Backbone as JSON, one array per atom type, in Angstrom:
{
  "sequence": "MFLRIQNEADKALVDWPKQCMEIAPYLDELLDLTVEFDAVIKDPVARKAGEAGLMLQQFRTQGHDSR",
  "N": [[-19.5, 5.7, -29.0], [-18.69, 3.42, -27.58], [-16.29, 2.9, -28.88], [-14.73, 5.08, -28.09], [-14.51, 4.61, -25.33], [-13.16, 2.17, -25.43], [-10.74, 2.99, -26.62], [-9.75, 4.72, -24.62], [-9.4, 2.85, -22.58], [-7.45, 1.21, -23.73], [-5.31, 3.05, -23.86], [-4.92, 3.44, -21.13], [-4.04, 0.9, -20.34], [-1.57, 0.8, -21.61], [-0.21, 2.79, -20.25], [-0.21, 1.79, -17.67], [2.01, 0.17, -16.48], [3.99, 2.14, -15.87], [2.5, 3.88, -14.24], [1.86, 2.15, -12.16], [4.34, 1.74, -10.93], [4.74, 4.3, -9.98], [2.7, 4.56, -8.12], [3.14, 2.54, -6.26], [4.99, 3.2, -4.02], [3.25, 4.56, -2.33], [1.28, 2.9, -1.41], [0.87, 1.97, 1.24], [-0.11, 4.23, 2.43], [-2.51, 4.82, 1.28], [-6.06, 5.13, 1.5], [-8.08, 2.69, 3.12], [-10.88, 1.59, 1.83], [-12.71, -0.36, 2.31], [-15.6, -1.74, 3.83], [-16.23, -4.04, 5.0], [-15.53, -5.0, 7.5], [-16.92, -3.61, 9.35], [-19.62, -4.12, 11.19], [-22.04, -2.75, 11.38], [-23.0, -0.44, 9.23], [-22.89, 2.96, 9.33], [-23.26, 5.26, 7.77], [-25.79, 6.42, 5.7], [-25.77, 6.47, 2.85], [-23.63, 4.8, 2.19], [-24.61, 2.46, 3.35], [-26.87, 1.95, 1.74], [-25.58, 1.58, -0.72], [-24.1, -0.71, -0.11], [-26.18, -2.55, 0.33], [-27.3, -2.61, -2.24], [-25.13, -3.64, -3.64], [-24.96, -6.18, -2.48], [-27.4, -7.27, -3.31], [-26.96, -7.32, -6.09], [-24.81, -9.1, -6.2], [-26.07, -11.44, -5.26], [-27.96, -11.79, -7.28], [-26.28, -12.26, -9.48], [-24.97, -14.63, -8.72], [-27.04, -16.42, -8.27], [-28.63, -16.19, -10.44], [-31.09, -15.04, -10.56], [-33.47, -12.74, -9.1], [-33.5, -12.68, -5.64], [-35.38, -11.73, -3.88]],
  "CA": [[-19.18, 5.81, -27.6], [-17.91, 2.24, -27.2], [-14.94, 3.06, -29.42], [-14.03, 6.04, -27.24], [-14.2, 3.9, -24.08], [-12.13, 1.19, -25.75], [-9.49, 3.72, -26.83], [-9.27, 5.17, -23.31], [-8.93, 1.66, -21.87], [-6.18, 0.82, -24.35], [-4.29, 3.99, -23.39], [-4.66, 3.17, -19.71], [-3.23, -0.31, -20.25], [-0.2, 1.14, -22.03], [0.37, 3.62, -19.19], [-0.28, 1.15, -16.36], [3.29, -0.2, -15.84], [4.61, 3.34, -15.3], [1.66, 4.35, -13.14], [1.99, 1.19, -11.07], [5.59, 2.03, -10.23], [4.58, 5.58, -9.29], [1.74, 4.38, -7.04], [3.63, 1.55, -5.3], [5.52, 3.73, -2.75], [2.19, 5.17, -1.52], [0.24, 1.93, -1.11], [0.59, 1.91, 2.68], [-0.77, 5.47, 2.84], [-3.82, 4.95, 0.65], [-7.18, 4.79, 2.37], [-8.76, 1.41, 2.96], [-12.28, 1.96, 1.71], [-13.59, -1.5, 2.55], [-16.45, -1.62, 5.01], [-16.65, -5.38, 5.35], [-15.24, -5.31, 8.89], [-17.84, -2.83, 10.17], [-20.87, -4.88, 11.18], [-23.15, -1.83, 11.19], [-22.58, 0.73, 8.47], [-23.66, 4.08, 9.85], [-23.55, 6.22, 6.72], [-26.93, 5.9, 4.93], [-25.42, 6.27, 1.44], [-22.81, 3.59, 2.15], [-25.49, 1.33, 3.65], [-27.67, 1.69, 0.54], [-24.67, 1.02, -1.72], [-23.81, -2.07, 0.31], [-27.37, -3.37, 0.07], [-27.4, -2.78, -3.7], [-24.06, -4.56, -4.03], [-25.34, -7.52, -2.05], [-28.45, -7.74, -4.22], [-26.33, -7.62, -7.38], [-24.04, -10.33, -6.03], [-27.02, -12.55, -5.19], [-28.53, -11.96, -8.61], [-25.28, -12.84, -10.37], [-24.63, -16.0, -8.33], [-28.22, -17.28, -8.33], [-29.25, -16.07, -11.75], [-32.4, -14.41, -10.45], [-33.64, -11.87, -7.94], [-33.87, -13.55, -4.53], [-36.24, -11.02, -2.92]],
  "C": [[-18.32, 4.63, -27.14], [-16.47, 2.37, -27.67], [-14.11, 4.01, -28.56], [-13.61, 5.38, -25.92], [-13.08, 2.89, -24.32], [-10.77, 1.86, -25.95], [-8.9, 4.2, -25.51], [-8.73, 3.99, -22.5], [-7.59, 1.19, -22.42], [-5.04, 1.73, -23.91], [-3.92, 3.72, -21.94], [-3.8, 1.92, -19.54], [-1.78, -0.06, -20.63], [0.51, 1.9, -20.91], [0.49, 2.91, -17.85], [1.08, 0.77, -15.75], [3.99, 1.0, -15.19], [3.82, 3.84, -14.1], [1.77, 3.44, -11.93], [3.24, 1.47, -10.25], [5.5, 3.34, -9.46], [3.67, 5.45, -8.07], [2.32, 3.52, -5.92], [4.18, 2.15, -4.0], [4.43, 4.27, -1.81], [1.13, 4.17, -1.07], [-0.12, 1.86, 0.37], [-0.17, 3.13, 3.17], [-2.18, 5.61, 2.28], [-4.91, 4.52, 1.63], [-7.71, 3.4, 2.07], [-10.25, 1.71, 2.97], [-13.22, 0.79, 1.93], [-14.38, -1.28, 3.82], [-16.85, -3.0, 5.52], [-16.4, -5.74, 6.81], [-16.12, -4.52, 9.85], [-19.2, -3.51, 10.09], [-22.09, -3.99, 10.92], [-22.63, -0.59, 10.48], [-23.49, 1.88, 8.86], [-24.05, 5.1, 8.79], [-24.68, 5.68, 5.83], [-26.61, 5.64, 3.45], [-24.6, 5.0, 1.29], [-23.65, 2.35, 2.42], [-26.3, 0.95, 2.41], [-26.8, 1.08, -0.57], [-24.32, -0.42, -1.39], [-24.97, -3.01, 0.04], [-27.52, -3.63, -1.43], [-26.33, -3.75, -4.2], [-24.38, -5.99, -3.67], [-26.42, -8.1, -2.96], [-27.88, -8.13, -5.57], [-25.54, -8.92, -7.3], [-24.97, -11.55, -5.98], [-27.62, -12.84, -6.56], [-27.56, -12.67, -9.54], [-24.99, -14.3, -10.01], [-25.82, -16.94, -8.48], [-28.94, -17.21, -9.67], [-30.64, -15.47, -11.73], [-32.44, -13.55, -9.2], [-34.17, -12.71, -6.78], [-34.75, -12.85, -3.5], [-37.47, -11.8, -2.61]]
}
């Protein structure tokens, strides 16, 4: 399985310069999916994902669970 993932990643890296040039004209039109500027996230799934992300960030920076 790791080999398959590695092969797909290698292919993606080879294709990236071309894909980057194709994506560049649309960058201003792409959705901004960040929620950091919304003080209260209303969607329950997004709220739960944000909480999980915060816990992971705390765990990685502190080296332990800070609950």
